[in-house]
Coordinates of C-alpha atoms in Angstrom, one line a residue:
X1267 CA -1.1 106.9 84.7
X1268 CA 2.7 106.3 84.3
X1269 CA 2.8 104.6 87.7
X1270 CA 0.0 102.3 86.7
X1271 CA 1.8 101.2 83.6
X1272 CA 5.1 100.8 85.5
X1273 CA 3.4 98.8 88.3
X1274 CA 1.6 96.5 85.8
X1275 CA 4.9 95.8 83.9
X1276 CA 6.7 95.1 87.1
X1277 CA 4.0 92.9 88.4
X1278 CA 3.9 90.9 85.1
X1279 CA 7.7 90.3 85.1
X1280 CA 7.9 89.6 88.8
X1281 CA 5.0 87.1 88.8
X1282 CA 6.6 85.2 85.9
X1283 CA 10.0 85.0 87.6
X1284 CA 8.6 84.1 91.0
X1285 CA 6.4 81.3 89.5
X1286 CA 9.5 79.8 87.9
X1287 CA 11.8 80.2 90.9
X1288 CA 9.2 78.8 93.4
X1289 CA 8.6 75.7 91.2
X1290 CA 11.5 73.5 92.5
X1291 CA 10.8 74.2 96.2
X1292 CA 7.1 73.5 95.7
X1293 CA 8.0 70.1 94.2
X1294 CA 10.3 69.3 97.1
X1295 CA 7.7 70.3 99.7
X1296 CA 5.0 68.3 98.0
X1297 CA 2.9 71.4 97.2
X1298 CA 1.5 69.9 94.0
X1299 CA -1.9 69.5 92.5
X1300 CA -3.8 66.5 93.8
X1301 CA -5.9 66.1 90.7
X1302 CA -5.4 63.1 88.5
X1303 CA -2.6 64.1 86.2
X1304 CA 0.1 62.3 84.2
X1305 CA 2.7 64.6 85.8
X1306 CA 3.2 66.6 89.0
X1307 CA 2.1 70.2 88.7
X1308 CA 3.4 72.4 91.6
X1309 CA 1.1 75.1 93.0
X1310 CA 3.8 77.8 93.1
X1311 CA 1.8 80.0 90.7
X1312 CA -0.7 81.0 93.4
X1313 CA 2.0 82.0 95.8
X1314 CA 3.7 84.0 93.1
X1315 CA 0.5 85.9 92.2
X1316 CA -0.2 86.7 95.9
X1317 CA 3.3 87.9 96.7
X1318 CA 3.5 90.0 93.5
X1319 CA 0.2 91.7 94.0
X1320 CA 0.8 92.5 97.7
X1321 CA 4.4 93.7 97.1
X1322 CA 3.8 95.9 94.2
X1323 CA 0.6 97.4 95.6
X1324 CA 2.2 97.9 99.0
X1325 CA 5.3 99.5 97.5
X1326 CA 3.0 102.1 95.7
X1327 CA 1.1 102.8 98.9
X1328 CA 4.3 103.0 101.0
X1329 CA 6.1 105.3 98.6
X1330 CA 3.0 107.6 98.3
X1331 CA 3.0 107.4 94.5
X1332 CA -0.3 105.5 94.5
X1333 CA -1.8 105.5 97.9
X1334 CA -4.5 102.8 98.3
X1335 CA -6.4 104.3 101.2
X1336 CA -7.4 102.6 104.5
X1337 CA -10.4 100.7 103.0
X1338 CA -8.3 99.3 100.1
X1339 CA -5.5 98.4 102.5
X1340 CA -7.9 96.5 104.6
X1341 CA -9.1 94.7 101.5
X1342 CA -5.6 93.6 100.6
X1343 CA -5.0 92.3 104.1
X1344 CA -8.3 90.4 104.1
X1345 CA -7.4 88.9 100.7
X1346 CA -3.9 87.9 102.0
X1347 CA -5.5 86.2 105.0
X1348 CA -7.8 84.2 102.6
X1349 CA -4.7 83.3 100.5
X1350 CA -3.0 81.9 103.6
X1351 CA -6.1 79.8 104.3
X1352 CA -6.0 78.5 100.8
X1353 CA -2.3 77.7 101.1
X1354 CA -3.1 75.6 104.2
X1355 CA -5.8 73.8 102.2
X1356 CA -3.1 73.1 99.5
X1357 CA -0.6 71.7 101.9
X1358 CA -3.1 69.7 104.0
X1359 CA -6.6 68.5 103.3
X1360 CA -8.8 71.2 104.9
X1361 CA -12.6 70.7 105.2
X1362 CA -14.6 72.9 102.8
X1363 CA -16.7 74.2 105.7
X1364 CA -13.6 75.7 107.2
X1365 CA -12.8 77.4 103.9
X1366 CA -16.3 78.8 103.7
X1367 CA -16.3 80.0 107.3
X1368 CA -12.9 81.7 107.0
X1369 CA -13.7 83.4 103.7
X1370 CA -17.0 84.6 105.0
X1371 CA -15.3 86.1 108.1
X1372 CA -12.8 87.9 105.9
X1373 CA -15.6 89.2 103.6
X1374 CA -17.5 90.6 106.6
X1375 CA -14.6 93.0 107.3
X1376 CA -14.5 94.5 103.7
X1377 CA -18.1 95.1 102.9
X1378 CA -19.0 98.8 103.0
X1379 CA -22.1 98.6 105.2
X1380 CA -22.5 102.4 105.2
X1381 CA -23.3 102.3 101.4
X1382 CA -25.1 98.9 101.2
X1383 CA -27.0 98.7 104.5
X1384 CA -27.2 95.7 106.9
X1385 CA -29.4 93.4 104.8
X1386 CA -27.6 94.1 101.5
X1387 CA -24.3 93.8 103.3
X1388 CA -25.1 90.4 104.5
X1389 CA -26.1 89.3 101.0
X1390 CA -22.8 90.8 99.7
X1391 CA -20.8 88.7 102.3
X1392 CA -22.5 85.6 101.0
X1393 CA -21.9 86.6 97.4
X1394 CA -18.2 87.3 98.0
X1395 CA -17.8 83.9 99.6
X1396 CA -19.6 82.2 96.8
X1397 CA -17.4 83.9 94.1
X1398 CA -14.2 83.1 95.9
X1399 CA -15.1 79.4 96.2
X1400 CA -16.3 79.4 92.6
X1401 CA -12.9 80.8 91.4
X1402 CA -11.3 78.0 93.4
X1403 CA -13.4 75.5 91.5
X1404 CA -12.7 77.3 88.2
X1405 CA -9.0 76.2 88.6
X1406 CA -10.1 72.7 87.3
X1407 CA -8.2 73.0 84.0
X1408 CA -5.0 74.6 82.8
X1409 CA -5.3 78.3 82.0
X1410 CA -9.0 78.7 82.8
X1411 CA -8.9 80.5 86.1
X1412 CA -6.0 82.7 85.1
X1413 CA -7.7 83.8 81.8
X1414 CA -11.1 84.4 83.4
X1415 CA -9.3 86.3 86.3
X1416 CA -7.4 88.6 83.9
X1417 CA -10.6 89.5 82.0
X1418 CA -12.6 90.1 85.1
X1419 CA -9.9 92.2 86.8
X1420 CA -9.8 94.5 83.8
X1421 CA -13.6 94.9 83.8
X1422 CA -13.8 95.6 87.6
X1423 CA -10.9 98.0 87.3
X1424 CA -12.8 99.9 84.6
X1425 CA -15.8 100.1 86.9
X1426 CA -13.6 101.4 89.8
X1427 CA -12.0 104.0 87.5
X1428 CA -15.5 105.1 86.5
X1429 CA -16.2 105.7 90.2
X1430 CA -12.9 107.5 90.6
X1431 CA -11.5 104.8 92.9
X1432 CA -7.9 105.2 91.7
X1433 CA -6.4 103.0 94.4
X1434 CA -8.7 100.2 93.7
X1435 CA -8.2 100.5 90.0
X1436 CA -4.4 100.3 90.4
X1437 CA -4.7 97.3 92.7
X1438 CA -6.8 95.5 90.1
X1439 CA -4.5 96.4 87.3
X1440 CA -1.6 94.9 89.3
X1441 CA -3.6 91.8 89.9
X1442 CA -4.4 91.4 86.2
X1443 CA -0.7 91.8 85.3
X1444 CA 0.3 89.3 87.9
X1445 CA -2.2 86.8 86.6
X1446 CA -0.9 87.4 83.0
X1447 CA 2.7 86.6 84.2
X1448 CA 1.4 83.5 85.8
X1449 CA -0.3 82.5 82.6
X1450 CA 3.1 82.3 80.9
X1451 CA 3.6 79.1 83.0
X1452 CA 0.0 78.0 83.3
X1453 CA -1.1 77.9 79.6
X1454 CA -1.9 74.3 78.6
X1455 CA 0.1 72.2 79.2
X1456 CA 0.7 73.9 82.5
X1457 CA 4.0 73.8 84.5
X1458 CA 2.5 75.5 87.5
X1459 CA -1.0 76.0 88.9
X1460 CA -2.9 78.5 91.1
X1461 CA -4.2 76.1 93.7
X1462 CA -6.4 77.3 96.6
X1463 CA -4.0 80.0 97.6
X1464 CA -4.1 81.9 94.3
X1465 CA -7.6 81.1 93.2
X1466 CA -9.2 82.1 96.5
X1467 CA -7.1 85.3 96.6
X1468 CA -8.1 86.3 93.1
X1469 CA -11.8 85.5 93.5
X1470 CA -12.0 87.2 96.9
X1471 CA -10.3 90.3 95.7
X1472 CA -12.3 90.6 92.5
X1473 CA -15.7 90.0 94.2
X1474 CA -14.9 92.5 97.1
X1475 CA -13.7 95.1 94.6
X1476 CA -16.9 94.7 92.5
X1477 CA -19.0 95.1 95.6
X1478 CA -17.0 98.2 96.6
X1479 CA -17.4 99.8 93.2
X1480 CA -21.1 99.0 92.9
X1481 CA -22.0 100.1 96.5
X1482 CA -24.6 102.8 96.7
X1483 CA -26.5 102.0 93.5
X1484 CA -29.9 100.4 93.1
X1485 CA -29.8 96.9 94.5
X1486 CA -31.5 95.0 91.7
X1487 CA -29.4 96.5 88.9
X1488 CA -26.4 96.1 91.1
X1489 CA -27.0 92.4 91.5
X1490 CA -27.3 92.0 87.7
X1491 CA -24.0 93.9 87.2
X1492 CA -22.2 91.7 89.8
X1493 CA -23.6 88.6 88.2
X1494 CA -22.4 89.7 84.7
X1495 CA -18.9 90.5 86.0
X1496 CA -18.5 86.9 87.3
X1497 CA -20.8 85.0 85.0
X1498 CA -18.4 82.2 84.0
X1499 CA -17.4 81.3 87.5
X1500 CA -21.1 81.4 88.6
X1501 CA -22.2 79.2 85.6
X1502 CA -19.5 76.7 86.4
X1503 CA -20.6 76.4 90.0
X1504 CA -24.3 76.1 89.1
X1505 CA -23.5 73.5 86.5
X1506 CA -21.5 71.4 89.0
X1507 CA -24.2 71.6 91.7
X1508 CA -27.1 70.7 89.4
X1509 CA -25.2 67.9 87.7
X1510 CA -24.2 66.3 91.0
X1511 CA -27.7 66.7 92.5
X1512 CA -29.2 65.0 89.4
X1513 CA -26.6 62.2 89.5
X1514 CA -27.0 61.7 93.3
X1515 CA -23.3 62.4 93.9
X1516 CA -21.9 64.3 96.9
X1517 CA -21.5 68.0 96.2
X1518 CA -18.1 68.3 97.8
X1519 CA -16.5 65.4 96.0
X1520 CA -14.4 66.4 93.0
X1521 CA -15.0 65.1 89.5
X1522 CA -14.6 65.9 85.8
X1523 CA -17.9 67.6 85.6
X1524 CA -16.9 71.3 85.2
X1525 CA -17.1 73.5 82.1
X1526 CA -13.7 72.8 80.6
X1527 CA -14.2 69.0 81.2
X1528 CA -17.4 68.9 79.3
X1529 CA -16.0 71.1 76.5
X1530 CA -13.2 68.6 76.2
X1531 CA -15.7 65.7 75.8
X1532 CA -17.2 67.6 72.9
X1533 CA -13.8 67.3 71.1
X1534 CA -12.4 70.8 71.9
X1535 CA -8.7 71.0 72.7
X1536 CA -7.4 72.3 76.0
X1537 CA -6.3 75.5 74.4
X1538 CA -9.6 75.9 72.6
X1539 CA -11.6 75.4 75.8
X1540 CA -9.5 78.0 77.6
X1541 CA -10.0 80.5 74.7
X1542 CA -13.7 79.8 74.5
X1543 CA -14.2 80.4 78.3
X1544 CA -12.1 83.5 78.1
X1545 CA -14.2 84.8 75.3
X1546 CA -17.4 84.1 77.2
X1547 CA -16.0 85.9 80.2
X1548 CA -15.0 88.9 78.1
X1549 CA -18.5 89.2 76.7
X1550 CA -20.2 89.0 80.1
X1551 CA -17.7 91.4 81.7
X1552 CA -18.2 93.9 78.8
X1553 CA -21.9 93.9 79.3
X1554 CA -21.5 94.4 83.1
X1555 CA -19.1 97.3 82.6
X1556 CA -21.4 99.0 80.0
X1557 CA -24.4 98.7 82.3
X1558 CA -22.4 100.0 85.3
X1559 CA -21.2 103.0 83.4
X1560 CA -24.7 103.7 82.0
X1561 CA -23.8 103.1 78.3
X1562 CA -26.2 100.1 78.2
X1563 CA -29.6 99.6 79.8
X1564 CA -30.1 97.3 82.7
X1565 CA -32.0 94.8 80.5
X1566 CA -28.7 93.9 78.8
X1567 CA -27.9 91.8 81.8
X1568 CA -30.7 89.4 80.8
X1569 CA -28.7 88.5 77.7
X1570 CA -25.9 87.3 79.9
X1571 CA -28.3 85.4 82.1
X1572 CA -29.9 83.8 79.1
X1573 CA -26.5 82.8 77.6
X1574 CA -25.3 81.3 81.0
X1575 CA -28.6 79.4 81.3
X1576 CA -28.3 78.0 77.8
X1577 CA -24.7 77.0 78.4
X1578 CA -25.6 75.2 81.6
X1579 CA -28.6 73.3 80.1
X1580 CA -26.6 72.4 77.0
X1581 CA -23.6 71.1 78.9
X1582 CA -25.7 69.1 81.3
X1583 CA -26.5 66.8 78.3
X1584 CA -22.8 66.0 77.9
X1585 CA -21.8 62.9 79.9
X1586 CA -19.3 63.8 82.5
X1587 CA -18.7 60.4 84.1
X1588 CA -18.9 58.0 81.2
X1589 CA -15.5 56.5 81.9
X1590 CA -16.2 56.0 85.7
X1591 CA -19.7 54.6 85.0
X1592 CA -18.6 52.2 82.3
X1593 CA -15.4 51.2 84.0
X1594 CA -14.6 47.6 83.1
X1595 CA -16.9 47.4 80.1
X1596 CA -16.3 50.4 77.9
X1597 CA -12.6 51.1 77.6
X1598 CA -11.0 53.7 75.5
X1599 CA -10.7 52.8 71.8
X1600 CA -7.0 52.8 71.8
X1601 CA -7.0 50.3 74.7
X1602 CA -9.6 48.1 73.0
X1603 CA -7.5 48.0 69.8
X1604 CA -4.4 47.1 71.8
X1605 CA -6.2 44.3 73.7
X1606 CA -7.7 42.9 70.5
X1607 CA -4.3 42.9 68.8
X1608 CA -2.7 41.1 71.7
X1609 CA -5.5 38.4 71.7
X1610 CA -5.0 37.8 68.0
X1611 CA -1.2 37.5 68.4
X1612 CA -1.7 35.0 71.2
X1613 CA -4.2 32.9 69.2
X1614 CA -1.9 32.8 66.2
X1615 CA 1.0 31.7 68.4
X1616 CA -1.2 29.0 69.9
X1617 CA -2.3 27.7 66.5
X1618 CA 1.3 27.6 65.2
X1619 CA 2.4 25.7 68.3
X1620 CA -0.3 23.0 68.1
X1621 CA -0.1 22.5 64.3
X1622 CA 2.5 19.8 63.1
X1623 CA 5.6 21.2 61.6
X1624 CA 6.1 20.3 57.9
X1625 CA 9.3 18.3 57.0
X1626 CA 11.8 20.4 55.1
X1627 CA 12.3 19.3 51.5
X1628 CA 15.6 17.7 50.6
X1629 CA 17.6 19.3 47.9
X1630 CA 17.8 17.3 44.7
X1631 CA 20.9 15.3 44.2
X1632 CA 21.8 17.0 41.0
X1633 CA 21.7 20.5 42.6
X1634 CA 25.1 22.1 42.5
X1635 CA 26.9 22.9 45.8
X1636 CA 28.3 26.4 46.1
X1637 CA 31.9 26.7 47.3
X1638 CA 32.2 23.0 47.9
X1639 CA 33.2 21.2 44.7
X1640 CA 33.5 17.5 44.8
X1641 CA 37.0 16.4 45.1
X1642 CA 38.3 13.8 42.7
X1643 CA 41.4 11.6 43.2
X1644 CA 44.2 11.9 40.8
X1645 CA 44.0 8.3 39.9
X1646 CA 40.5 8.6 38.7
X1647 CA 41.3 11.4 36.2
X1648 CA 41.6 10.3 32.6
X1649 CA 43.5 12.5 30.2
X1650 CA 42.3 12.9 26.7
X1651 CA 43.9 10.3 24.5
X1652 CA 44.9 8.0 27.3
X1653 CA 44.9 4.3 26.6
X1654 CA 43.3 3.4 29.9
X1655 CA 39.9 4.8 28.8
X1656 CA 37.3 2.6 27.4
X1657 CA 36.5 2.7 23.7
X1658 CA 33.7 5.2 23.0
X1659 CA 33.7 6.7 26.5
X1660 CA 34.3 10.4 26.7
X1661 CA 36.5 11.5 29.5
X1662 CA 36.0 14.9 31.1
X1663 CA 39.1 17.1 30.9
X1664 CA 39.3 18.3 34.5
X1665 CA 42.2 19.6 36.4
X1666 CA 43.5 17.9 39.5
X1667 CA 41.9 19.1 42.7
X1668 CA 45.2 20.1 44.1
X1669 CA 45.9 22.4 41.1
X1670 CA 42.5 24.1 41.0
X1671 CA 42.2 27.8 41.6
X1672 CA 39.5 28.8 44.1
X1673 CA 37.6 31.3 42.1
X1674 CA 34.1 30.7 43.6

């Protein structure tokens, strides 16, 4: 118990520090998110999560304080191999079929065929591959993949603890703590992202751990529990596939048609969309955990399936590609206002240039001039009582211009 708390605390701090330290090298190497962003977001968060989880779990197993066991050690190695494959996909554009093939091969080495059987084991391999790729697609917005991953890791750890799989429970606790430390830098607006390295690692580890914890139970109920534990990732994948099929778009071409994108189009803020998806994941994981532990009936999973179906059908009605479809005709409102204001200013300038300029009015002759009094010659000044003045003519008693004081 004490080691689990110490390991989780160490993983949280180490992931937060590594995500910050690896950010500058990732920017120099060009390990950045290729999605359309206004800023470059490095993918150092995924590398930090993978290194932290493997180092902390490996230290516990090497020291003997929390031995993982041979099966869990093989699971960690397979997840690390998938993470390397995702890192290659982050650095260079790797075909999706290669990601699918590599993830499926890694999943084939971790499925407990002795408890599941050959047929159910093959289905488990396909399901692990699907969940890993769904988590990679879930990294379409800031904070979504990390939040859903933390909630799912705690739920699967609870299932493992119920089955007395202490090594698996500690491993998942370390993963949850590492994702929490990563979220310190990935909360919207994100400074780092998971990328294919971290998202494939987290999805593969969570799906494989869920299969291991659920192995040996009835297959139909087990499928329902596994679906509930990863309902948000599965709903996002189904939404994208159905939407692109209906729109006639290629399935493997990216676009703003995921869960968080459609929630944003409904007017929800990025932080609100992340919290909403995290709450949905918590509800589904709670149902799956209760059904696995026997505290809820198997039919409770149908509530999760109904909620996921309603969310998919409802969000399908939200236009995901309105901007791309109406490009050139329907611009954003701010851009329209700016263009209209520019056109009005140009029209006003043109009218002012073509209209004749009015002549300025001349000032009246009797208007006084400031600071420029009219100078008078000394000979023209007539003193009062002088004999040179005409009879009856009043002479203004003014001082000579040379003797005047300039008082304004």
